[in-house]
Amino acid sequence: MITTNRATVSSFLLTRASVRLGWIRIIRLYSRLRWKASHSTDYVYFMMPRLMSHLRTIIIGFLLLSITMLMLRVRYNQLKYSPVKFELEVITEPPIILHTCNQDLRRELVREVCRQAKKENSPTGLRTEHKLKIMVTDDEKKILYCVMAKTGTKSWLHYLVQLAGKVGPGKWHFRKPEFMNRAGLNYLRNVDVEKIRTKYKNYFKFIVARHPFQRLASAYYEAILKAGHFAKKDGSAPNFTDFSSRLDDDLFPQLHWSLYQDECQICHVDYDFVVKTETVEDDSRNMNEAIGSDVNLTVRHTNILYEDPHVDPFKYDHMYHEMEAISPETLKKVLKVYDMDMRTLGYQWDFDEHRSKCENRDDKGGVCC
């Protein structure tokens, strides 16, 4: 992206206009003197000293303006044709290869962590309040999807609408619930508790997970910097540290950075499939096989913390210094807020390298995500 200093360009344009006006004044003065000279010889002799004084001033001013214009022209060309030098260099190291954990391992991790936290998978703990508004079902295909913000939700909803046979694979924009209802998708709102439990028991249930820190950074960019929500009294946006320090504030709730344990109730709903954005290509193929679908999911993992999304999705670049600037107390607070999500979904935070990790041990002792 090329940016140009607006003040520099304005100065350049004003300088060029001033130079042109200087030439016009000289030409007009010269023409007036020639006219006077043709009518009165004495007038020329009378005006000659004053003329030379004015010409000397005009010439000196013109030379100074010409030099200034030349310098601004050189600077303008530098800004126009040279790429912007980012404060942080783009990471060029080879990407980390993430091995995809099988579903049995991911689901067992959720169960084990929930058992340790004494939150067994049981329908008796289900909430039937407003939280269920993010649960989307396809009653014909018997599929249930927990919609979590900042996990590629638009692409996954498009996938379900295609699966219902209502739209093609082309470009698709997020639609209102009314459109989704016509496409055969429904939110679990105002549904009888027993019917909800039946759906949980008989439907194919899946969830899409993403590292909490990446969701948090993406939410900060979208909801705070880009959209301008939660601005300060002077209109400025809170920095990432201030934003992160308020995550445990009850007056600061938002679906963009909410918890899986609250919204998707991962310790009360036994999900059949756990997709991860970090391994979404493998997971989408495997889920298609599990439900017998041939719909192509047009989504890939991109990282708001990266200048280049194709490199290692776990090393911070764009937001790396923001994370480094967070105080240990604030970082501990963030980790405490997302502790349950990180443990159940197999995510960690590397304090030494200031980067997020997705690691779990497979049955052969290897590391997978």
Short mmCIF file of N, CA and C in Angstrom, two decimals, residues 104-121 266-268 270 340 342-346:
data_model
loop_
_atom_site.label_atom_id
_atom_site.label_comp_id
_atom_site.label_asym_id
_atom_site.label_seq_id
_atom_site.Cartn_x
_atom_site.Cartn_y
_atom_site.Cartn_z
N ASP A 104 -10.93 -37.99 17.27
CA ASP A 104 -11.01 -38.70 18.55
C ASP A 104 -10.12 -38.03 19.59
N LEU A 105 -8.93 -37.61 19.16
CA LEU A 105 -7.99 -36.97 20.08
C LEU A 105 -8.51 -35.60 20.53
N ARG A 106 -9.04 -34.83 19.61
CA ARG A 106 -9.57 -33.51 19.95
C ARG A 106 -10.77 -33.62 20.89
N ARG A 107 -11.67 -34.53 20.60
CA ARG A 107 -12.87 -34.67 21.42
C ARG A 107 -12.53 -35.21 22.80
N GLU A 108 -11.57 -36.12 22.86
CA GLU A 108 -11.16 -36.67 24.15
C GLU A 108 -10.50 -35.60 25.01
N LEU A 109 -9.76 -34.69 24.38
CA LEU A 109 -9.14 -33.60 25.13
C LEU A 109 -10.22 -32.73 25.78
N VAL A 110 -11.28 -32.43 25.04
CA VAL A 110 -12.38 -31.63 25.59
C VAL A 110 -12.99 -32.35 26.79
N ARG A 111 -13.26 -33.64 26.63
CA ARG A 111 -13.89 -34.40 27.72
C ARG A 111 -13.00 -34.44 28.95
N GLU A 112 -11.70 -34.67 28.73
CA GLU A 112 -10.77 -34.80 29.85
C GLU A 112 -10.65 -33.50 30.63
N VAL A 113 -10.50 -32.40 29.92
CA VAL A 113 -10.39 -31.10 30.60
C VAL A 113 -11.67 -30.76 31.34
N CYS A 114 -12.81 -31.08 30.73
CA CYS A 114 -14.09 -30.81 31.38
C CYS A 114 -14.27 -31.68 32.62
N ARG A 115 -13.78 -32.92 32.54
CA ARG A 115 -13.86 -33.79 33.72
C ARG A 115 -13.00 -33.22 34.84
N GLN A 116 -11.81 -32.75 34.48
CA GLN A 116 -10.94 -32.16 35.49
C GLN A 116 -11.56 -30.92 36.12
N ALA A 117 -12.30 -30.19 35.31
CA ALA A 117 -12.96 -28.98 35.81
C ALA A 117 -14.32 -29.30 36.43
N LYS A 118 -14.65 -30.58 36.52
CA LYS A 118 -15.91 -31.05 37.08
C LYS A 118 -17.12 -30.45 36.36
N LYS A 119 -16.99 -30.41 35.03
CA LYS A 119 -18.10 -29.94 34.19
C LYS A 119 -18.36 -31.03 33.15
N GLU A 120 -18.88 -32.14 33.61
CA GLU A 120 -19.10 -33.28 32.74
C GLU A 120 -20.06 -32.93 31.60
N ASN A 121 -19.85 -33.61 30.46
CA ASN A 121 -20.79 -33.46 29.35
C ASN A 121 -22.14 -34.03 29.75
N ILE A 266 -19.07 -25.96 25.55
CA ILE A 266 -18.29 -27.12 25.11
C ILE A 266 -18.23 -28.23 26.17
N CYS A 267 -18.52 -27.91 27.41
CA CYS A 267 -18.53 -28.96 28.42
C CYS A 267 -19.91 -29.57 28.62
N HIS A 268 -20.90 -29.09 27.90
CA HIS A 268 -22.25 -29.62 28.03
C HIS A 268 -22.79 -30.18 26.73
N ASP A 270 -21.69 -32.50 23.52
CA ASP A 270 -20.68 -33.43 23.01
C ASP A 270 -20.58 -33.27 21.49
N MET A 340 -9.91 -21.82 30.19
CA MET A 340 -10.71 -23.01 29.89
C MET A 340 -10.78 -23.26 28.39
N MET A 342 -8.58 -22.40 26.13
CA MET A 342 -7.27 -22.83 25.64
C MET A 342 -6.99 -24.28 26.01
N ARG A 343 -7.35 -24.68 27.21
CA ARG A 343 -7.07 -26.06 27.62
C ARG A 343 -7.96 -27.06 26.90
N THR A 344 -9.24 -26.75 26.75
CA THR A 344 -10.15 -27.71 26.10
C THR A 344 -9.87 -27.85 24.61
N LEU A 345 -9.38 -26.79 23.98
CA LEU A 345 -9.17 -26.81 22.53
C LEU A 345 -7.71 -27.01 22.14
N GLY A 346 -6.83 -27.18 23.12
CA GLY A 346 -5.45 -27.52 22.81
C GLY A 346 -4.58 -26.36 22.38
#
